[in-house]
PDB file of C-alpha atoms in Angstrom:
ATOM      1  CA  UNK A   1     133.683 167.774 137.862  1.00 48.00           C
ATOM      2  CA  UNK A   2     130.944 166.456 135.431  1.00 49.00           C
ATOM      3  CA  UNK A   3     131.234 163.336 133.360  1.00 47.00           C
ATOM      4  CA  UNK A   4     131.250 165.559 130.222  1.00 47.00           C
ATOM      5  CA  UNK A   5     134.524 167.090 131.322  1.00 47.00           C
ATOM      6  CA  UNK A   6     136.277 163.849 131.950  1.00 49.00           C
ATOM      7  CA  UNK A   7     138.336 163.576 128.861  1.00 50.00           C
ATOM      8  CA  UNK A   8     141.362 161.276 128.170  1.00 47.00           C
ATOM      9  CA  UNK A   9     144.472 163.315 128.201  1.00 46.00           C
ATOM     10  CA  UNK A  10     145.758 161.783 124.906  1.00 47.00           C
ATOM     11  CA  UNK A  11     144.072 159.851 122.032  1.00 45.00           C
ATOM     12  CA  UNK A  12     144.538 156.164 122.049  1.00 41.00           C
ATOM     13  CA  UNK A  13     146.634 156.381 118.919  1.00 42.00           C
ATOM     14  CA  UNK A  14     149.067 158.982 120.249  1.00 45.00           C
ATOM     15  CA  UNK A  15     152.496 158.241 121.620  1.00 44.00           C
ATOM     16  CA  UNK A  16     152.248 157.737 125.634  1.00 45.00           C
ATOM     17  CA  UNK A  17     154.367 156.491 128.456  1.00 45.00           C
ATOM     18  CA  UNK A  18     153.194 153.137 129.688  1.00 45.00           C
ATOM     19  CA  UNK A  19     153.339 151.603 133.273  1.00 44.00           C
ATOM     20  CA  UNK A  20     156.965 151.085 133.066  1.00 42.00           C
ATOM     21  CA  UNK A  21     157.886 154.271 131.377  1.00 46.00           C
ATOM     22  CA  UNK A  22     158.075 152.619 127.829  1.00 48.00           C
ATOM     23  CA  UNK A  23     156.980 154.907 125.085  1.00 47.00           C
ATOM     24  CA  UNK A  24     155.165 153.425 122.077  1.00 47.00           C
ATOM     25  CA  UNK A  25     153.089 154.862 119.404  1.00 48.00           C
ATOM     26  CA  UNK A  26     150.361 152.069 119.076  1.00 42.00           C
ATOM     27  CA  UNK A  27     148.784 153.489 115.932  1.00 45.00           C
ATOM     28  CA  UNK A  28     152.151 153.737 113.998  1.00 48.00           C
ATOM     29  CA  UNK A  29     154.620 151.113 115.398  1.00 49.00           C
ATOM     30  CA  UNK A  30     157.313 152.456 113.302  1.00 50.00           C
ATOM     31  CA  UNK A  31     157.195 156.215 114.014  1.00 43.00           C
ATOM     32  CA  UNK A  32     160.695 157.978 113.971  1.00 44.00           C
ATOM     33  CA  UNK A  33     161.980 158.176 117.348  1.00 48.00           C
ATOM     34  CA  UNK A  34     160.296 154.984 118.791  1.00 56.00           C
ATOM     35  CA  UNK A  35     161.390 151.442 118.710  1.00 65.00           C
ATOM     36  CA  UNK A  36     159.647 149.167 116.267  1.00 68.00           C
ATOM     37  CA  UNK A  37     157.038 146.908 117.518  1.00 78.00           C
ATOM     38  CA  UNK A  38     157.582 143.032 117.236  1.00 81.00           C
ATOM     39  CA  UNK A  39     155.087 140.348 117.330  1.00 87.00           C
ATOM     40  CA  UNK A  40     152.384 142.312 115.349  1.00 93.00           C
ATOM     41  CA  UNK A  41     149.722 140.806 113.176  1.00 93.00           C
ATOM     42  CA  UNK A  42     151.931 141.081 110.257  1.00 93.00           C
ATOM     43  CA  UNK A  43     155.070 139.410 111.902  1.00 95.00           C
ATOM     44  CA  UNK A  44     157.024 136.620 110.402  1.00 96.00           C
ATOM     45  CA  UNK A  45     156.776 133.570 112.599  1.00 98.00           C
ATOM     46  CA  UNK A  46     159.360 130.810 112.681  1.00 98.00           C
ATOM     47  CA  UNK A  47     159.396 127.672 114.641  1.00 98.00           C
ATOM     48  CA  UNK A  48     162.242 125.506 116.322  1.00 98.00           C
ATOM     49  CA  UNK A  49     161.150 121.919 116.451  1.00 98.00           C
ATOM     50  CA  UNK A  50     162.753 119.381 118.444  1.00 96.00           C
ATOM     51  CA  UNK A  51     161.942 116.793 121.234  1.00 95.00           C
ATOM     52  CA  UNK A  52     162.869 117.619 123.675  1.00 93.00           C
ATOM     53  CA  UNK A  53     163.346 121.378 122.970  1.00 94.00           C
ATOM     54  CA  UNK A  54     164.827 122.750 125.956  1.00 90.00           C
ATOM     55  CA  UNK A  55     168.473 122.525 124.931  1.00 84.00           C
ATOM     56  CA  UNK A  56     167.619 124.483 121.554  1.00 89.00           C
ATOM     57  CA  UNK A  57     169.735 127.758 121.181  1.00 91.00           C
ATOM     58  CA  UNK A  58     168.260 128.755 117.834  1.00 95.00           C
ATOM     59  CA  UNK A  59     165.138 130.651 119.255  1.00 97.00           C
ATOM     60  CA  UNK A  60     167.299 132.802 121.603  1.00 96.00           C
ATOM     61  CA  UNK A  61     169.929 133.374 118.720  1.00 96.00           C
ATOM     62  CA  UNK A  62     167.249 134.408 116.040  1.00 98.00           C
ATOM     63  CA  UNK A  63     165.212 136.487 118.524  1.00 97.00           C
ATOM     64  CA  UNK A  64     168.127 138.612 119.360  1.00 97.00           C
ATOM     65  CA  UNK A  65     169.001 139.120 115.649  1.00 97.00           C
ATOM     66  CA  UNK A  66     165.411 140.152 114.960  1.00 97.00           C
ATOM     67  CA  UNK A  67     165.444 142.468 118.128  1.00 96.00           C
ATOM     68  CA  UNK A  68     168.843 143.977 117.033  1.00 96.00           C
ATOM     69  CA  UNK A  69     167.574 144.593 113.366  1.00 95.00           C
ATOM     70  CA  UNK A  70     164.211 145.836 114.365  1.00 95.00           C
ATOM     71  CA  UNK A  71     162.513 143.104 112.435  1.00 96.00           C
ATOM     72  CA  UNK A  72     158.904 142.263 113.157  1.00 96.00           C
ATOM     73  CA  UNK A  73     159.578 138.700 113.511  1.00 97.00           C
ATOM     74  CA  UNK A  74     159.766 136.000 116.279  1.00 97.00           C
ATOM     75  CA  UNK A  75     160.908 132.419 116.699  1.00 98.00           C
ATOM     76  CA  UNK A  76     159.099 130.009 118.866  1.00 98.00           C
ATOM     77  CA  UNK A  77     160.458 126.825 120.348  1.00 98.00           C
ATOM     78  CA  UNK A  78     157.851 124.013 119.883  1.00 98.00           C
ATOM     79  CA  UNK A  79     158.041 120.242 120.635  1.00 98.00           C
ATOM     80  CA  UNK A  80     155.807 117.227 120.245  1.00 97.00           C
ATOM     81  CA  UNK A  81     155.894 113.441 121.029  1.00 97.00           C
ATOM     82  CA  UNK A  82     156.974 111.408 117.952  1.00 97.00           C
ATOM     83  CA  UNK A  83     153.754 109.590 117.890  1.00 98.00           C
ATOM     84  CA  UNK A  84     151.953 112.983 117.429  1.00 98.00           C
ATOM     85  CA  UNK A  85     154.225 114.319 114.718  1.00 98.00           C
ATOM     86  CA  UNK A  86     151.819 113.785 111.899  1.00 98.00           C
ATOM     87  CA  UNK A  87     149.079 115.917 113.629  1.00 98.00           C
ATOM     88  CA  UNK A  88     151.634 118.437 114.700  1.00 98.00           C
ATOM     89  CA  UNK A  89     153.045 118.926 111.048  1.00 98.00           C
ATOM     90  CA  UNK A  90     149.474 119.233 109.761  1.00 98.00           C
ATOM     91  CA  UNK A  91     149.034 122.147 112.147  1.00 98.00           C
ATOM     92  CA  UNK A  92     152.145 123.767 111.242  1.00 98.00           C
ATOM     93  CA  UNK A  93     151.224 123.666 107.590  1.00 98.00           C
ATOM     94  CA  UNK A  94     147.749 125.014 108.202  1.00 98.00           C
ATOM     95  CA  UNK A  95     149.233 128.011 110.243  1.00 97.00           C
ATOM     96  CA  UNK A  96     149.537 130.246 107.215  1.00 95.00           C
ATOM     97  CA  UNK A  97     151.675 132.865 108.911  1.00 95.00           C
ATOM     98  CA  UNK A  98     154.627 130.399 109.900  1.00 97.00           C
ATOM     99  CA  UNK A  99     157.407 131.427 107.402  1.00 97.00           C
ATOM    100  CA  UNK A 100     159.815 128.707 108.342  1.00 98.00           C
ATOM    101  CA  UNK A 101     160.903 125.987 110.550  1.00 98.00           C
ATOM    102  CA  UNK A 102     164.272 124.906 111.912  1.00 98.00           C
ATOM    103  CA  UNK A 103     164.394 121.214 112.637  1.00 97.00           C
ATOM    104  CA  UNK A 104     166.486 119.056 115.153  1.00 92.00           C
ATOM    105  CA  UNK A 105     166.365 115.467 116.558  1.00 88.00           C
ATOM    106  CA  UNK A 106     164.356 113.468 115.892  1.00 92.00           C
ATOM    107  CA  UNK A 107     162.502 114.900 113.153  1.00 95.00           C
ATOM    108  CA  UNK A 108     164.981 115.908 110.457  1.00 94.00           C
ATOM    109  CA  UNK A 109     164.063 113.032 108.121  1.00 94.00           C
ATOM    110  CA  UNK A 110     160.292 113.142 108.915  1.00 97.00           C
ATOM    111  CA  UNK A 111     160.107 116.746 108.041  1.00 98.00           C
ATOM    112  CA  UNK A 112     162.139 116.305 104.786  1.00 97.00           C
ATOM    113  CA  UNK A 113     159.562 113.697 103.608  1.00 98.00           C
ATOM    114  CA  UNK A 114     156.982 116.414 104.049  1.00 98.00           C
ATOM    115  CA  UNK A 115     158.664 118.746 101.446  1.00 98.00           C
ATOM    116  CA  UNK A 116     157.700 119.212  97.879  1.00 98.00           C
ATOM    117  CA  UNK A 117     161.395 120.293  96.783  1.00 98.00           C
ATOM    118  CA  UNK A 118     164.791 120.235  98.277  1.00 98.00           C
ATOM    119  CA  UNK A 119     168.377 121.662  97.879  1.00 97.00           C
ATOM    120  CA  UNK A 120     170.839 118.905  96.741  1.00 95.00           C
ATOM    121  CA  UNK A 121     172.542 118.762 100.196  1.00 95.00           C
ATOM    122  CA  UNK A 122     169.390 117.984 101.831  1.00 96.00           C
ATOM    123  CA  UNK A 123     168.224 115.691  99.131  1.00 96.00           C
ATOM    124  CA  UNK A 124     171.443 113.640  99.192  1.00 95.00           C
ATOM    125  CA  UNK A 125     171.008 112.871 102.995  1.00 94.00           C
ATOM    126  CA  UNK A 126     167.165 112.826 102.980  1.00 93.00           C
ATOM    127  CA  UNK A 127     167.292 115.144 105.912  1.00 93.00           C
ATOM    128  CA  UNK A 128     166.317 118.760 106.466  1.00 96.00           C
ATOM    129  CA  UNK A 129     167.310 121.140 109.382  1.00 95.00           C
ATOM    130  CA  UNK A 130     165.620 123.923 107.786  1.00 98.00           C
ATOM    131  CA  UNK A 131     162.452 124.418 105.720  1.00 98.00           C
ATOM    132  CA  UNK A 132     160.685 127.516 104.268  1.00 98.00           C
ATOM    133  CA  UNK A 133     157.101 127.808 102.965  1.00 97.00           C
ATOM    134  CA  UNK A 134     156.824 128.435  99.235  1.00 96.00           C
ATOM    135  CA  UNK A 135     154.127 130.673  97.594  1.00 95.00           C
ATOM    136  CA  UNK A 136     151.954 127.727  97.031  1.00 96.00           C
ATOM    137  CA  UNK A 137     152.008 126.680 100.559  1.00 96.00           C
ATOM    138  CA  UNK A 138     154.254 123.540 100.229  1.00 97.00           C
ATOM    139  CA  UNK A 139     157.678 123.335 101.892  1.00 98.00           C
ATOM    140  CA  UNK A 140     161.299 123.676 100.546  1.00 98.00           C
ATOM    141  CA  UNK A 141     163.931 121.759 102.522  1.00 98.00           C
ATOM    142  CA  UNK A 142     167.597 122.727 102.908  1.00 98.00           C
ATOM    143  CA  UNK A 143     170.283 121.467 105.430  1.00 97.00           C
ATOM    144  CA  UNK A 144     172.886 123.615 106.865  1.00 97.00           C
ATOM    145  CA  UNK A 145     174.675 121.125 108.980  1.00 96.00           C
ATOM    146  CA  UNK A 146     177.467 120.213 107.026  1.00 96.00           C
ATOM    147  CA  UNK A 147     178.198 123.706 105.400  1.00 95.00           C
ATOM    148  CA  UNK A 148     178.193 125.282 108.862  1.00 97.00           C
ATOM    149  CA  UNK A 149     180.435 122.725 110.223  1.00 98.00           C
ATOM    150  CA  UNK A 150     182.933 123.079 107.363  1.00 98.00           C
ATOM    151  CA  UNK A 151     182.890 126.931 107.560  1.00 97.00           C
ATOM    152  CA  UNK A 152     183.245 126.641 111.281  1.00 97.00           C
ATOM    153  CA  UNK A 153     186.310 124.306 110.920  1.00 98.00           C
ATOM    154  CA  UNK A 154     187.894 126.618 108.422  1.00 97.00           C
ATOM    155  CA  UNK A 155     187.260 129.768 110.589  1.00 97.00           C
ATOM    156  CA  UNK A 156     189.080 127.998 113.480  1.00 96.00           C
ATOM    157  CA  UNK A 157     192.166 127.226 111.223  1.00 97.00           C
ATOM    158  CA  UNK A 158     191.642 123.582 110.863  1.00 97.00           C
ATOM    159  CA  UNK A 159     192.649 121.845 107.740  1.00 97.00           C
ATOM    160  CA  UNK A 160     190.391 119.401 105.916  1.00 98.00           C
ATOM    161  CA  UNK A 161     191.935 118.526 102.728  1.00 98.00           C
ATOM    162  CA  UNK A 162     194.132 115.475 102.839  1.00 98.00           C
ATOM    163  CA  UNK A 163     193.109 114.571 106.496  1.00 98.00           C
ATOM    164  CA  UNK A 164     192.200 111.248 107.799  1.00 98.00           C
ATOM    165  CA  UNK A 165     189.114 111.815 110.015  1.00 98.00           C
ATOM    166  CA  UNK A 166     187.135 109.517 112.455  1.00 98.00           C
ATOM    167  CA  UNK A 167     183.543 110.507 112.671  1.00 98.00           C
ATOM    168  CA  UNK A 168     181.133 109.115 115.357  1.00 98.00           C
ATOM    169  CA  UNK A 169     177.567 109.392 114.345  1.00 97.00           C
ATOM    170  CA  UNK A 170     175.969 108.806 111.064  1.00 95.00           C
ATOM    171  CA  UNK A 171     172.515 110.233 111.804  1.00 90.00           C
ATOM    172  CA  UNK A 172     170.918 113.351 110.368  1.00 85.00           C
ATOM    173  CA  UNK A 173     173.675 115.705 111.146  1.00 90.00           C
ATOM    174  CA  UNK A 174     176.415 113.250 110.691  1.00 94.00           C
ATOM    175  CA  UNK A 175     175.287 112.391 107.086  1.00 95.00           C
ATOM    176  CA  UNK A 176     175.528 115.952 106.270  1.00 96.00           C
ATOM    177  CA  UNK A 177     178.872 116.135 107.759  1.00 97.00           C
ATOM    178  CA  UNK A 178     180.243 113.167 105.997  1.00 98.00           C
ATOM    179  CA  UNK A 179     179.134 114.340 102.354  1.00 97.00           C
ATOM    180  CA  UNK A 180     180.592 117.846 103.210  1.00 97.00           C
ATOM    181  CA  UNK A 181     184.090 116.549 104.676  1.00 98.00           C
ATOM    182  CA  UNK A 182     184.427 114.355 101.458  1.00 98.00           C
ATOM    183  CA  UNK A 183     183.466 117.298  99.315  1.00 97.00           C
ATOM    184  CA  UNK A 184     186.078 119.404 101.098  1.00 97.00           C
ATOM    185  CA  UNK A 185     188.923 117.003 100.235  1.00 98.00           C
ATOM    186  CA  UNK A 186     189.273 114.691 103.227  1.00 98.00           C
ATOM    187  CA  UNK A 187     191.415 111.738 102.365  1.00 98.00           C
ATOM    188  CA  UNK A 188     189.683 109.361 104.536  1.00 98.00           C
ATOM    189  CA  UNK A 189     186.603 109.036 106.835  1.00 98.00           C
ATOM    190  CA  UNK A 190     186.127 106.324 109.267  1.00 98.00           C
ATOM    191  CA  UNK A 191     182.461 106.078 110.426  1.00 98.00           C
ATOM    192  CA  UNK A 192     181.457 104.715 113.697  1.00 98.00           C
ATOM    193  CA  UNK A 193     177.759 104.471 114.810  1.00 98.00           C
ATOM    194  CA  UNK A 194     175.634 102.322 116.977  1.00 97.00           C
ATOM    195  CA  UNK A 195     173.439 101.560 113.935  1.00 97.00           C
ATOM    196  CA  UNK A 196     176.117  99.841 111.798  1.00 96.00           C
ATOM    197  CA  UNK A 197     173.794  99.270 108.819  1.00 97.00           C
ATOM    198  CA  UNK A 198     173.160 103.089 108.636  1.00 96.00           C
ATOM    199  CA  UNK A 199     176.786 103.660 108.650  1.00 98.00           C
ATOM    200  CA  UNK A 200     177.464 101.183 105.957  1.00 98.00           C
ATOM    201  CA  UNK A 201     174.822 102.664 103.873  1.00 97.00           C
ATOM    202  CA  UNK A 202     176.103 106.143 104.405  1.00 97.00           C
ATOM    203  CA  UNK A 203     179.744 105.117 103.593  1.00 98.00           C
ATOM    204  CA  UNK A 204     178.558 103.469 100.335  1.00 98.00           C
ATOM    205  CA  UNK A 205     176.710 106.571  99.081  1.00 97.00           C
ATOM    206  CA  UNK A 206     179.547 108.961  99.953  1.00 98.00           C
ATOM    207  CA  UNK A 207     182.124 106.696  98.281  1.00 98.00           C
ATOM    208  CA  UNK A 208     180.061 106.769  95.198  1.00 97.00           C
ATOM    209  CA  UNK A 209     179.524 110.514  95.201  1.00 97.00           C
ATOM    210  CA  UNK A 210     183.229 111.312  96.133  1.00 97.00           C
ATOM    211  CA  UNK A 211     185.412 108.407  95.086  1.00 98.00           C
ATOM    212  CA  UNK A 212     188.523 110.390  95.911  1.00 98.00           C
ATOM    213  CA  UNK A 213     187.694 110.068  99.735  1.00 98.00           C
ATOM    214  CA  UNK A 214     187.952 106.529 101.125  1.00 98.00           C
ATOM    215  CA  UNK A 215     184.838 106.103 103.631  1.00 98.00           C
ATOM    216  CA  UNK A 216     184.913 103.001 105.764  1.00 98.00           C
ATOM    217  CA  UNK A 217     183.060 101.759 108.838  1.00 98.00           C
ATOM    218  CA  UNK A 218     184.780 100.753 112.141  1.00 98.00           C
ATOM    219  CA  UNK A 219     184.975 101.432 115.978  1.00 97.00           C
ATOM    220  CA  UNK A 220     185.228 104.728 117.467  1.00 98.00           C
ATOM    221  CA  UNK A 221     188.945 104.340 117.889  1.00 98.00           C
ATOM    222  CA  UNK A 222     190.892 107.639 116.923  1.00 98.00           C
ATOM    223  CA  UNK A 223     194.241 105.707 116.299  1.00 98.00           C
ATOM    224  CA  UNK A 224     195.993 106.856 113.216  1.00 97.00           C
ATOM    225  CA  UNK A 225     193.561 109.646 112.507  1.00 98.00           C
ATOM    226  CA  UNK A 226     194.365 113.387 112.221  1.00 98.00           C
ATOM    227  CA  UNK A 227     190.815 114.456 113.482  1.00 98.00           C
ATOM    228  CA  UNK A 228     188.046 112.959 115.570  1.00 98.00           C
ATOM    229  CA  UNK A 229     184.542 114.193 115.393  1.00 98.00           C
ATOM    230  CA  UNK A 230     181.472 113.787 117.567  1.00 98.00           C
ATOM    231  CA  UNK A 231     178.455 113.949 115.654  1.00 97.00           C
ATOM    232  CA  UNK A 232     176.194 112.299 118.243  1.00 96.00           C
ATOM    233  CA  UNK A 233     173.947 113.639 121.233  1.00 91.00           C
ATOM    234  CA  UNK A 234     176.421 111.779 123.761  1.00 95.00           C
ATOM    235  CA  UNK A 235     177.895 114.770 125.808  1.00 95.00           C
ATOM    236  CA  UNK A 236     174.650 116.644 126.199  1.00 89.00           C
ATOM    237  CA  UNK A 237     174.349 115.240 129.790  1.00 89.00           C
ATOM    238  CA  UNK A 238     177.350 114.934 132.235  1.00 89.00           C
ATOM    239  CA  UNK A 239     176.522 111.430 132.733  1.00 94.00           C
ATOM    240  CA  UNK A 240     176.521 110.398 129.104  1.00 96.00           C
ATOM    241  CA  UNK A 241     179.485 107.987 128.095  1.00 97.00           C
ATOM    242  CA  UNK A 242     182.225 109.413 126.105  1.00 98.00           C
ATOM    243  CA  UNK A 243     181.536 108.867 122.374  1.00 98.00           C
ATOM    244  CA  UNK A 244     185.066 107.621 121.354  1.00 98.00           C
ATOM    245  CA  UNK A 245     188.145 106.033 123.059  1.00 97.00           C
ATOM    246  CA  UNK A 246     189.916 109.099 124.374  1.00 98.00           C
ATOM    247  CA  UNK A 247     192.764 106.733 125.613  1.00 98.00           C
ATOM    248  CA  UNK A 248     193.891 106.468 121.924  1.00 98.00           C
ATOM    249  CA  UNK A 249     193.970 110.316 121.382  1.00 98.00           C
ATOM    250  CA  UNK A 250     197.292 111.921 120.890  1.00 98.00           C
ATOM    251  CA  UNK A 251     198.376 115.497 121.143  1.00 98.00           C
ATOM    252  CA  UNK A 252     198.857 116.014 117.243  1.00 98.00           C
ATOM    253  CA  UNK A 253     195.065 115.422 116.723  1.00 98.00           C
ATOM    254  CA  UNK A 254     192.185 117.803 116.394  1.00 98.00           C
ATOM    255  CA  UNK A 255     188.942 116.890 118.247  1.00 98.00           C
ATOM    256  CA  UNK A 256     185.727 118.396 117.352  1.00 98.00           C
ATOM    257  CA  UNK A 257     182.360 118.257 119.098  1.00 98.00           C
ATOM    258  CA  UNK A 258     179.060 119.469 117.414  1.00 96.00           C
ATOM    259  CA  UNK A 259     177.317 119.867 120.825  1.00 93.00           C
ATOM    260  CA  UNK A 260     176.682 123.271 121.800  1.00 89.00           C
ATOM    261  CA  UNK A 261     175.809 123.031 125.480  1.00 87.00           C
ATOM    262  CA  UNK A 262     177.822 122.413 127.431  1.00 92.00           C
ATOM    263  CA  UNK A 263     180.389 124.750 125.501  1.00 92.00           C
ATOM    264  CA  UNK A 264     183.139 122.247 126.854  1.00 96.00           C
ATOM    265  CA  UNK A 265     181.934 118.728 126.756  1.00 97.00           C
ATOM    266  CA  UNK A 266     183.457 115.868 128.663  1.00 97.00           C
ATOM    267  CA  UNK A 267     185.152 114.818 125.333  1.00 98.00           C
ATOM    268  CA  UNK A 268     186.787 118.227 124.748  1.00 98.00           C
ATOM    269  CA  UNK A 269     188.011 118.564 128.275  1.00 97.00           C
ATOM    270  CA  UNK A 270     189.599 115.144 127.879  1.00 98.00           C
ATOM    271  CA  UNK A 271     191.054 116.006 124.676  1.00 98.00           C
ATOM    272  CA  UNK A 272     192.415 119.336 125.865  1.00 98.00           C
ATOM    273  CA  UNK A 273     194.038 117.689 128.950  1.00 98.00           C
ATOM    274  CA  UNK A 274     195.926 115.303 126.531  1.00 98.00           C
ATOM    275  CA  UNK A 275     196.923 118.302 124.398  1.00 98.00           C
ATOM    276  CA  UNK A 276     194.705 118.039 121.340  1.00 98.00           C
ATOM    277  CA  UNK A 277     193.475 121.040 119.508  1.00 98.00           C
ATOM    278  CA  UNK A 278     189.807 121.271 120.064  1.00 98.00           C
ATOM    279  CA  UNK A 279     186.722 122.782 118.336  1.00 97.00           C
ATOM    280  CA  UNK A 280     183.434 123.315 120.133  1.00 97.00           C
ATOM    281  CA  UNK A 281     179.950 123.301 118.628  1.00 95.00           C
ATOM    282  CA  UNK A 282     179.360 127.002 118.687  1.00 94.00           C
ATOM    283  CA  UNK A 283     181.126 127.948 115.560  1.00 96.00           C
ATOM    284  CA  UNK A 284     179.210 125.536 113.611  1.00 97.00           C
ATOM    285  CA  UNK A 285     175.755 126.875 114.808  1.00 95.00           C
ATOM    286  CA  UNK A 286     177.143 130.441 114.082  1.00 96.00           C
ATOM    287  CA  UNK A 287     177.719 129.898 110.497  1.00 97.00           C
ATOM    288  CA  UNK A 288     174.329 127.755 110.192  1.00 97.00           C
ATOM    289  CA  UNK A 289     172.535 130.882 111.418  1.00 97.00           C
ATOM    290  CA  UNK A 290     174.187 133.043 108.665  1.00 96.00           C
ATOM    291  CA  UNK A 291     173.057 130.548 105.953  1.00 97.00           C
ATOM    292  CA  UNK A 292     169.645 130.119 107.811  1.00 98.00           C
ATOM    293  CA  UNK A 293     169.113 133.945 107.812  1.00 97.00           C
ATOM    294  CA  UNK A 294     169.452 134.058 104.027  1.00 96.00           C
ATOM    295  CA  UNK A 295     167.336 131.058 103.324  1.00 97.00           C
ATOM    296  CA  UNK A 296     164.555 132.490 105.450  1.00 98.00           C
ATOM    297  CA  UNK A 297     165.070 135.818 103.969  1.00 97.00           C
ATOM    298  CA  UNK A 298     164.618 137.453 107.505  1.00 97.00           C
ATOM    299  CA  UNK A 299     165.068 141.016 106.188  1.00 95.00           C
ATOM    300  CA  UNK A 300     162.353 140.350 103.582  1.00 92.00           C
ATOM    301  CA  UNK A 301     164.499 141.532 100.698  1.00 89.00           C
ATOM    302  CA  UNK A 302     163.048 139.106  98.008  1.00 81.00           C
ATOM    303  CA  UNK A 303     160.007 136.860  98.597  1.00 63.00           C
ATOM    304  CA  UNK A 304     160.025 135.436  95.111  1.00 57.00           C
ATOM    305  CA  UNK A 305     160.919 132.081  96.532  1.00 51.00           C
ATOM    306  CA  UNK A 306     158.183 131.996  99.258  1.00 50.00           C
TER     307      UNK A 306
END
């Protein structure tokens, strides 16, 4: 056979079977009958930022949503050392196709300070767990920690109004929780944190914003409380100390942990053995994902806000 008769059986742009039997129309990735391509040059790119980032669940959750909905989008987990944050964020901002960023420990406050504008629930705690790029290239901050937490509690049938609550942890996520618990009608919140000055400052701010809720600072002792909440990272590792005194728990109490992995932390396991009602961290995350999806406009329904 001469070289002139050696012709490709199909043109490059036609639908063809690949090495593993996958059919894809490379010239038209959304042709009827073929699955939409993801990760094209027109993809919306999102970032999950944490240090470390290995425990983060958001990339897997969002990429599954993108796949299920056939969206040309992807979320990438990234990390950097705290001393390299300024350089890292300059790079994120310079990367024009990054649509939004989900932020976790220890960068929620640092990222908030990089934003040109913010929703009230982020501004009041000076902390962002989600930011999106605006049309002018600047960033807009929001915080779904508290609203996701409250929606998760309500979905689990847990009452907030009139309750006396122990909250351990007054950091980025904890601050958002305290505001939202007071806003939802909690009667009393006792804050416990290794940084007592931080807890005192948060208590003063929430007391001023919601005077009907009494916010104090004390020990991680659930005595006399209706609900105990762990809003710290303590429990991510099996060797972590318990965040509160479980010997003071009673069966009529509700115990909540915002940690997602493990699903049943040492705290929740101890509380369950005592007979307490328990709430794991996953519902909070699920409701945050709903809010973040709308915030990022992942289905590209309206891009007037960025």
